[in-house]
N, CA and C atoms as an extended XYZ file, in Angstrom:
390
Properties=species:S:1:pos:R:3:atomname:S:1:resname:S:1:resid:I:1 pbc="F F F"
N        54.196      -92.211       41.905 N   UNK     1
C        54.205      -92.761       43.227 CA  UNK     1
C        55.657      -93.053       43.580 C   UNK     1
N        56.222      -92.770       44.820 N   UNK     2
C        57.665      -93.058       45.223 CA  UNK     2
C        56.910      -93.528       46.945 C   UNK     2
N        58.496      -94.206       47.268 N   UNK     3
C        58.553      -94.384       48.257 CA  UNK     3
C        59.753      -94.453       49.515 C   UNK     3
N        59.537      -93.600       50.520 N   UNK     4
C        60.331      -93.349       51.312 CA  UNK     4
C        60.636      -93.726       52.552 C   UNK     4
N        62.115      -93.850       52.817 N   UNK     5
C        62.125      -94.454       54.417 CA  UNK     5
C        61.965      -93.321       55.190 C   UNK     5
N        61.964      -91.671       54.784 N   UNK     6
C        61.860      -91.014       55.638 CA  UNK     6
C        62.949      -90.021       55.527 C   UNK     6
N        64.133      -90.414       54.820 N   UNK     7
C        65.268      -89.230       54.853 CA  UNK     7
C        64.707      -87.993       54.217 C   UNK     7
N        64.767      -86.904       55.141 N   UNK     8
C        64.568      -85.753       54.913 CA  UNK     8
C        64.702      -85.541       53.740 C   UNK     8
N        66.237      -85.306       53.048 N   UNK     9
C        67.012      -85.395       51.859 CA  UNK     9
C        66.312      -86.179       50.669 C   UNK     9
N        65.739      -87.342       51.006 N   UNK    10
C        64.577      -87.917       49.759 CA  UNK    10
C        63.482      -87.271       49.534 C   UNK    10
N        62.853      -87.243       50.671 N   UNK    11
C        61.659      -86.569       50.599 CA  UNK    11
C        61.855      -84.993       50.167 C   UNK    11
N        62.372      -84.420       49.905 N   UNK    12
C        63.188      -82.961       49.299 CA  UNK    12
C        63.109      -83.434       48.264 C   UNK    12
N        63.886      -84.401       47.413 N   UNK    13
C        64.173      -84.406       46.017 CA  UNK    13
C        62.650      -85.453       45.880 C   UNK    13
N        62.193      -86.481       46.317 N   UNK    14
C        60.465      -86.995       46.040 CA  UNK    14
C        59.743      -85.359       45.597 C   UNK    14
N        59.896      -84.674       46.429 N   UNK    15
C        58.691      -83.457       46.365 CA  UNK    15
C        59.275      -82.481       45.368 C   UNK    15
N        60.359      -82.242       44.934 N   UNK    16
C        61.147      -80.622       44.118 CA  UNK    16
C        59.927      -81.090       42.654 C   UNK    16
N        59.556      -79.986       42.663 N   UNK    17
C        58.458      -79.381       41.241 CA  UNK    17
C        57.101      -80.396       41.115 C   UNK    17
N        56.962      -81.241       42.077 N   UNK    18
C        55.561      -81.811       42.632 CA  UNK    18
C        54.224      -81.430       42.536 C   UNK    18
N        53.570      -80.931       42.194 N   UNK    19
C        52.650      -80.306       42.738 CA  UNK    19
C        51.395      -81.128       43.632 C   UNK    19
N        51.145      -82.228       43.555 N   UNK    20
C        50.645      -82.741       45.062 CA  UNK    20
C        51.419      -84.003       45.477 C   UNK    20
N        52.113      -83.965       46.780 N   UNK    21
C        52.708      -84.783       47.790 CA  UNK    21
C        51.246      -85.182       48.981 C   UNK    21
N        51.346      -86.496       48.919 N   UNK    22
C        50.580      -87.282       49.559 CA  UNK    22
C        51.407      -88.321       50.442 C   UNK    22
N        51.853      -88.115       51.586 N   UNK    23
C        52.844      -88.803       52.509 CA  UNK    23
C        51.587      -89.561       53.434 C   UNK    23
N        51.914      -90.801       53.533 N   UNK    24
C        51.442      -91.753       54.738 CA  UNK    24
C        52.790      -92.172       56.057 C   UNK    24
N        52.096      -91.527       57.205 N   UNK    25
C        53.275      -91.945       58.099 CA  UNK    25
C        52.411      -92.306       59.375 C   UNK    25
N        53.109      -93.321       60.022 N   UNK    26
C        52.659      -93.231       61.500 CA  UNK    26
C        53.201      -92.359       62.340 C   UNK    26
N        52.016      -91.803       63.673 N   UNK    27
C        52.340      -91.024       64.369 CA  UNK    27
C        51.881      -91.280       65.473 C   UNK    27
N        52.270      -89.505       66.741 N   UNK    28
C        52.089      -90.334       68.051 CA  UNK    28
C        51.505      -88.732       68.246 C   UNK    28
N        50.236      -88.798       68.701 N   UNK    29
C        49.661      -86.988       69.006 CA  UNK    29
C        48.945      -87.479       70.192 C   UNK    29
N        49.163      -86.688       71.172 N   UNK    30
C        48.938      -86.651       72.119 CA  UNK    30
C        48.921      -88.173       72.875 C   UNK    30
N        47.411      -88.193       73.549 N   UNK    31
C        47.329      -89.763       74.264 CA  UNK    31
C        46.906      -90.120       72.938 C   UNK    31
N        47.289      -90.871       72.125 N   UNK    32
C        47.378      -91.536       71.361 CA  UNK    32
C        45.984      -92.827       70.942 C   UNK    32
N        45.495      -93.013       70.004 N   UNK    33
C        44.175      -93.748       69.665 CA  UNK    33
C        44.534      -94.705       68.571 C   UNK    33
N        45.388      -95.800       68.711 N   UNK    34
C        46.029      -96.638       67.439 CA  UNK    34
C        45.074      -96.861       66.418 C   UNK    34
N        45.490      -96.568       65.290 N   UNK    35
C        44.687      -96.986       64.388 CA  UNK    35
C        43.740      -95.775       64.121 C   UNK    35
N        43.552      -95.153       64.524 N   UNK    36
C        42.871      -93.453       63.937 CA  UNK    36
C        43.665      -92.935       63.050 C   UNK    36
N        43.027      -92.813       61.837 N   UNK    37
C        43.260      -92.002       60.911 CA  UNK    37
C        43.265      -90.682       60.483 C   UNK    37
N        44.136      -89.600       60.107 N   UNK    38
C        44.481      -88.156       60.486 CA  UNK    38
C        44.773      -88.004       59.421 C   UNK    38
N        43.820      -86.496       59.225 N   UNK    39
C        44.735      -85.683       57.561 CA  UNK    39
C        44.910      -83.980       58.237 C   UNK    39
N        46.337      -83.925       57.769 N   UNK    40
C        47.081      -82.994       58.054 CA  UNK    40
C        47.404      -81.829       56.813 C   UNK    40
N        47.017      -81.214       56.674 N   UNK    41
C        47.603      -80.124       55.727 CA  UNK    41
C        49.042      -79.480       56.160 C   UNK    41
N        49.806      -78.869       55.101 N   UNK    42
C        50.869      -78.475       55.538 CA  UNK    42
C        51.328      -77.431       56.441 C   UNK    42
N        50.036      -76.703       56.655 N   UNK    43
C        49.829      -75.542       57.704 CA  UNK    43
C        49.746      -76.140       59.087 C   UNK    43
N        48.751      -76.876       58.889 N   UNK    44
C        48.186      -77.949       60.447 CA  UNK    44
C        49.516      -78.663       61.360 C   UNK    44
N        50.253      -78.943       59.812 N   UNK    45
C        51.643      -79.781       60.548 CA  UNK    45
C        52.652      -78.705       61.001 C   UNK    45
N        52.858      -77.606       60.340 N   UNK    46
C        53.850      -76.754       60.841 CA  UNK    46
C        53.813      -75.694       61.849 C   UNK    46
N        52.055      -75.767       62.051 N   UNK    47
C        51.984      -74.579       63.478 CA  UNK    47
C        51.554      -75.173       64.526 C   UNK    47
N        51.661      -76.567       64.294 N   UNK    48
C        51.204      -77.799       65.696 CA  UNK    48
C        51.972      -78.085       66.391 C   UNK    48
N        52.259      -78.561       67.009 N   UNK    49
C        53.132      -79.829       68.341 CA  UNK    49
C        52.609      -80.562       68.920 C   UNK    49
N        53.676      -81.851       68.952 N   UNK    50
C        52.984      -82.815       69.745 CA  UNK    50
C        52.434      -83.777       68.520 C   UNK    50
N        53.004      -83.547       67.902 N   UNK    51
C        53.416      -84.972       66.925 CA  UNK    51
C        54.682      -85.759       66.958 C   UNK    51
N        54.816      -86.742       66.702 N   UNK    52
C        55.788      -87.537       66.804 CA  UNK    52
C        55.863      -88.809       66.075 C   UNK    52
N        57.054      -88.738       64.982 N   UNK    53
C        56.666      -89.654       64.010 CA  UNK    53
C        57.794      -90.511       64.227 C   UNK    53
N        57.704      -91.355       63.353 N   UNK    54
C        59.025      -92.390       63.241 CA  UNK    54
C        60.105      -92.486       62.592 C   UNK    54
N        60.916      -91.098       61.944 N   UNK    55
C        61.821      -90.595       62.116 CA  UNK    55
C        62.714      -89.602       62.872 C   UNK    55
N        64.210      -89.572       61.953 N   UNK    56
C        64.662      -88.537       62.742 CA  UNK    56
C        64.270      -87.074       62.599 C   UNK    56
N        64.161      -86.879       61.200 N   UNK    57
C        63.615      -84.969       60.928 CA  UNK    57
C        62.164      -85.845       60.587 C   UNK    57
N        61.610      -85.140       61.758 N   UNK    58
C        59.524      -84.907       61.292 CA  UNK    58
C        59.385      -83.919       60.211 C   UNK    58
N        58.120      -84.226       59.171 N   UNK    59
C        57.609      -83.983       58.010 CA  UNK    59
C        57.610      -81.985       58.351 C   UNK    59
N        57.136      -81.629       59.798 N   UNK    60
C        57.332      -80.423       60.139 CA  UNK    60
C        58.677      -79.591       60.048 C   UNK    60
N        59.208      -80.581       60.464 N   UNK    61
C        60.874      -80.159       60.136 CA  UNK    61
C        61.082      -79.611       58.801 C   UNK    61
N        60.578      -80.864       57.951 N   UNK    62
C        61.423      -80.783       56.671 CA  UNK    62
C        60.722      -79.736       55.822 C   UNK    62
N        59.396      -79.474       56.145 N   UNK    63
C        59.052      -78.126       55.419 CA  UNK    63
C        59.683      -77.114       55.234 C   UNK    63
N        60.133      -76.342       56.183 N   UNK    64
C        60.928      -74.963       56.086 CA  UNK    64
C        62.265      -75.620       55.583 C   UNK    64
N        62.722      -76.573       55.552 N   UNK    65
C        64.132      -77.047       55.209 CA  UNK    65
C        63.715      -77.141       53.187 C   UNK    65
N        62.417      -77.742       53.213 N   UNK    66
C        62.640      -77.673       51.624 CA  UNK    66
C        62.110      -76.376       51.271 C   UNK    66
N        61.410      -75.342       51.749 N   UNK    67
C        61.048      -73.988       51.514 CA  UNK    67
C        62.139      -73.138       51.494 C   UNK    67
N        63.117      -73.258       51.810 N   UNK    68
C        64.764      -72.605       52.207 CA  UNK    68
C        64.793      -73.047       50.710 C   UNK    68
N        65.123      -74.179       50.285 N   UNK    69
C        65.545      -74.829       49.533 CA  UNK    69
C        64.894      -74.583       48.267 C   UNK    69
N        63.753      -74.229       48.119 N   UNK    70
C        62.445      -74.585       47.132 CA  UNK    70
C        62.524      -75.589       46.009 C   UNK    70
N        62.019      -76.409       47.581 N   UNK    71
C        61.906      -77.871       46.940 CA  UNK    71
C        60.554      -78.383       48.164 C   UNK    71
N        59.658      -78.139       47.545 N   UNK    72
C        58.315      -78.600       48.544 CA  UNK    72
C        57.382      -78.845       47.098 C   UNK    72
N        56.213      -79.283       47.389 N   UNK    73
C        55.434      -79.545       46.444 CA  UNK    73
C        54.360      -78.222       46.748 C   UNK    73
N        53.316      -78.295       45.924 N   UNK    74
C        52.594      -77.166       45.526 CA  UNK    74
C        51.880      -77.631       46.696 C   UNK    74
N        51.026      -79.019       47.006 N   UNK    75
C        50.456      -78.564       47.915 CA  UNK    75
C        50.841      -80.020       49.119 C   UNK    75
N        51.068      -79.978       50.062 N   UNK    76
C        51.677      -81.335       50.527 CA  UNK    76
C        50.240      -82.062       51.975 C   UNK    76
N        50.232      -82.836       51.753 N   UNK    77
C        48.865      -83.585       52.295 CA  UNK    77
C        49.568      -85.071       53.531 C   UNK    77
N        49.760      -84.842       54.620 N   UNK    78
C        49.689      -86.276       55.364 CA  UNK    78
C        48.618      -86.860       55.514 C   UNK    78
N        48.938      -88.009       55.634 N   UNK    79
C        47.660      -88.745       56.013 CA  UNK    79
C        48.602      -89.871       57.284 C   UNK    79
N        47.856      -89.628       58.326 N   UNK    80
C        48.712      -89.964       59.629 CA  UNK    80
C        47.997      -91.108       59.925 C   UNK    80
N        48.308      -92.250       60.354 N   UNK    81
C        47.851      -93.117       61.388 CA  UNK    81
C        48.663      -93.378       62.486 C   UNK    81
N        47.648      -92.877       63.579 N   UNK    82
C        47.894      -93.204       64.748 CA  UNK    82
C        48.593      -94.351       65.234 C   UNK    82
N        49.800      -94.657       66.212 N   UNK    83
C        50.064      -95.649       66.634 CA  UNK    83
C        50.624      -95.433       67.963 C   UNK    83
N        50.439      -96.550       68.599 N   UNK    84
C        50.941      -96.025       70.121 CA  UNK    84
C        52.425      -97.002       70.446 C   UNK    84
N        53.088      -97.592       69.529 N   UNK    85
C        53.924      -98.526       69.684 CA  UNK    85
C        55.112      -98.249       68.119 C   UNK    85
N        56.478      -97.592       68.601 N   UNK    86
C        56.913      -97.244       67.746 CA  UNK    86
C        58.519      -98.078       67.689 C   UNK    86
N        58.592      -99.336       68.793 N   UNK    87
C        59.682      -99.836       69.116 CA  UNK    87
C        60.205     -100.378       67.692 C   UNK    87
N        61.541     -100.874       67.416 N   UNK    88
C        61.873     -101.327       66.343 CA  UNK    88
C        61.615     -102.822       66.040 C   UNK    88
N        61.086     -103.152       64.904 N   UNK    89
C        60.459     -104.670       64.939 CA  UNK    89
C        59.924     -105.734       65.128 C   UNK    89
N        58.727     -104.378       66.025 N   UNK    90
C        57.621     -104.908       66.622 CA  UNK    90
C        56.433     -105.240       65.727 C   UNK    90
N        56.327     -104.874       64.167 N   UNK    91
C        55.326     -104.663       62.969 CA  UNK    91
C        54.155     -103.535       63.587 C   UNK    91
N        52.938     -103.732       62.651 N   UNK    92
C        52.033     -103.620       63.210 CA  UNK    92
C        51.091     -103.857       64.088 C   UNK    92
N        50.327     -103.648       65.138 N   UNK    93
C        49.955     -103.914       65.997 CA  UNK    93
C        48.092     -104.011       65.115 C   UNK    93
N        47.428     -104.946       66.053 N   UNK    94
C        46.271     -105.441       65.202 CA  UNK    94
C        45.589     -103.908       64.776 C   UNK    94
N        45.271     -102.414       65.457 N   UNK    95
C        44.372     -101.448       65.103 CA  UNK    95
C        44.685     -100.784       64.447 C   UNK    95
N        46.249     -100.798       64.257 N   UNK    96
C        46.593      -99.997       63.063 CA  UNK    96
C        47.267     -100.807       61.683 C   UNK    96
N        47.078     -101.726       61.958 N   UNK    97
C        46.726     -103.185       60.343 CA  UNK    97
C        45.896     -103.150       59.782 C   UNK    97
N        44.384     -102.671       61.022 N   UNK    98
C        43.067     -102.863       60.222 CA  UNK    98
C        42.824     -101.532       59.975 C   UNK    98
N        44.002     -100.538       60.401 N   UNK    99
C        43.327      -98.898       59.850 CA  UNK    99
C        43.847      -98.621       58.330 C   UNK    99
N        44.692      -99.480       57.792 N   UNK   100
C        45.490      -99.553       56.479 CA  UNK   100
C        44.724      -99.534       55.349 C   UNK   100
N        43.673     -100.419       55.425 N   UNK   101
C        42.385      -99.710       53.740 CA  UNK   101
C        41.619      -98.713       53.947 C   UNK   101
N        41.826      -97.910       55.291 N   UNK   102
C        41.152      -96.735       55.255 CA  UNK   102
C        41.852      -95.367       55.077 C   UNK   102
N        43.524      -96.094       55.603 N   UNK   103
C        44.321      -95.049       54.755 CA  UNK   103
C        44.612      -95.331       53.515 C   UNK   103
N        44.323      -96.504       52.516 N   UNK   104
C        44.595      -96.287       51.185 CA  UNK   104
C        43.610      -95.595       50.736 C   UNK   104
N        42.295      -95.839       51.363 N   UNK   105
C        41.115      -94.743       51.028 CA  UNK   105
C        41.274      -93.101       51.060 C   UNK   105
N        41.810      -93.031       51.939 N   UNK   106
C        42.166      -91.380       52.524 CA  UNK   106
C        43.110      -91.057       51.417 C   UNK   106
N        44.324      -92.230       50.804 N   UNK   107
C        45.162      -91.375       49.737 CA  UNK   107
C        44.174      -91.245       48.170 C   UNK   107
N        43.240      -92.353       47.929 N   UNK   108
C        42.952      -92.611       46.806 CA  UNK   108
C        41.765      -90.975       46.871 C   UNK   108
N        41.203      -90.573       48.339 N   UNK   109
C        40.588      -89.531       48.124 CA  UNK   109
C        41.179      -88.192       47.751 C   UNK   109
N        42.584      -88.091       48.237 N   UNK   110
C        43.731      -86.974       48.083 CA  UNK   110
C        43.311      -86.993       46.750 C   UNK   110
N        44.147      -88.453       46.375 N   UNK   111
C        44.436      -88.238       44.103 CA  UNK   111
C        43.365      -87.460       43.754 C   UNK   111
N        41.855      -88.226       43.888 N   UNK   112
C        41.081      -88.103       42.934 CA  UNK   112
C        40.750      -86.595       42.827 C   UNK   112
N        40.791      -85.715       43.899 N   UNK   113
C        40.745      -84.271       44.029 CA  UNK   113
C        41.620      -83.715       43.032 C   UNK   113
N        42.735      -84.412       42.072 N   UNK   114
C        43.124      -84.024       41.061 CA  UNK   114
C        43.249      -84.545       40.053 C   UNK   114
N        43.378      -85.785       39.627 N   UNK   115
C        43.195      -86.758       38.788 CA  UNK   115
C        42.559      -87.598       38.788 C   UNK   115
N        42.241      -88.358       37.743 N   UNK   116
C        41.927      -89.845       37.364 CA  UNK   116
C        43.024      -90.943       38.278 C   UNK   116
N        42.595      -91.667       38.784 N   UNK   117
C        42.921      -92.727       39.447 CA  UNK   117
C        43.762      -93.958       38.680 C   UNK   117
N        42.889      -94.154       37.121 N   UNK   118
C        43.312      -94.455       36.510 CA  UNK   118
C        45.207      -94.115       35.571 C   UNK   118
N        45.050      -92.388       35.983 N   UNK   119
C        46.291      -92.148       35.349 CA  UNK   119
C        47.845      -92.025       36.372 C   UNK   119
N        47.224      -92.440       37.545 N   UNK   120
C        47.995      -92.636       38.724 CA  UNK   120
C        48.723      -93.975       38.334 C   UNK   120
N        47.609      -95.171       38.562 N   UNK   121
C        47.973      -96.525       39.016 CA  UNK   121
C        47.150      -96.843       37.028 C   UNK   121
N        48.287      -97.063       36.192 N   UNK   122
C        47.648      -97.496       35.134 CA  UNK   122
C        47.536      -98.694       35.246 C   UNK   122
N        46.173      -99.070       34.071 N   UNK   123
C        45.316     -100.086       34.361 CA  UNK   123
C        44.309     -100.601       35.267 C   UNK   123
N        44.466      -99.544       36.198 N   UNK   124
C        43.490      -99.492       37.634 CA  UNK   124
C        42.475      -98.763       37.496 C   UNK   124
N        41.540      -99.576       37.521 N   UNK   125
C        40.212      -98.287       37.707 CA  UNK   125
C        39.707      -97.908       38.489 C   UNK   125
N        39.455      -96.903       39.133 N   UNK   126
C        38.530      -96.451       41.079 CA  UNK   126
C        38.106      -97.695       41.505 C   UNK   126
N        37.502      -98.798       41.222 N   UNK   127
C        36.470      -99.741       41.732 CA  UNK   127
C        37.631     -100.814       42.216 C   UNK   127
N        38.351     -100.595       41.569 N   UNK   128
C        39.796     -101.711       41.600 CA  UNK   128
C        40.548     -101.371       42.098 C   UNK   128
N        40.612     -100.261       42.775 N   UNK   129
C        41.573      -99.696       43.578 CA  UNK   129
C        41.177      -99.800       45.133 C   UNK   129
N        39.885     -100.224       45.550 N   UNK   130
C        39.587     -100.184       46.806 CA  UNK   130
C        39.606     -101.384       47.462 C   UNK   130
């Protein structure tokens, strides 16, 4: 597990010889539904528009930048929540606070599609993780 503010350049070296990347970011798609939860495959994100995240290079960006590079993970997975409020130091807004255990759900469903849960978060067992 790592964690990123978003620099392109991290997320390149987070993902080089990876084989599953599981990114949580807020976003802004279309008219916007705060607090809706979105899973994106790496195809979905790179032949779409009309996302808009809360950096400067979007996760779309940085694909072909780490594919140039080959430095992407084997298979790379967003899990988006919606937000309609992206000002600086405003926090969370109440619908996307309460959409937050449904995106730890959405990542804990990514893992388990390849591992034990347990060998993720040691000492944690599935039941303890929710």
């Amino acid at each position: 597990m790592a964690r990123s503010e978003g620099d392109p350049t991290e997320l390149l070296d987070i993902w080089t010889g990876v084989g599953l990347a599981v990114v949580v970011d807020a976003v802004r798609r279309g008219p916007a539904t705060a607090g809706r939860i979105r899973r994106f495959g790496v195809d979905a994100l790179c032949g779409g528009s009309g996302n808009t995240g809360s950096h400067a290079l979007s996760i779309p960006e940085a694909v072909p930048l780490g594919r140039a590079l080959d430095r992407v993970p084997g298979e790379l997975v967003v899990v988006a929540v919606e937000a309609d409020c992206f000002d600086f130091g405003v926090g969370l807004c109440e619908p996307v606070a309460a959409a937050v255990p449904r995106a730890v759900e959405a990542v804990l469903t990514e893992l388990r599609h390849v591992v034990r849960i347990d060998d993720v978060i040691p000492g944690v067992n599935e039941d303890e993780a929710r």
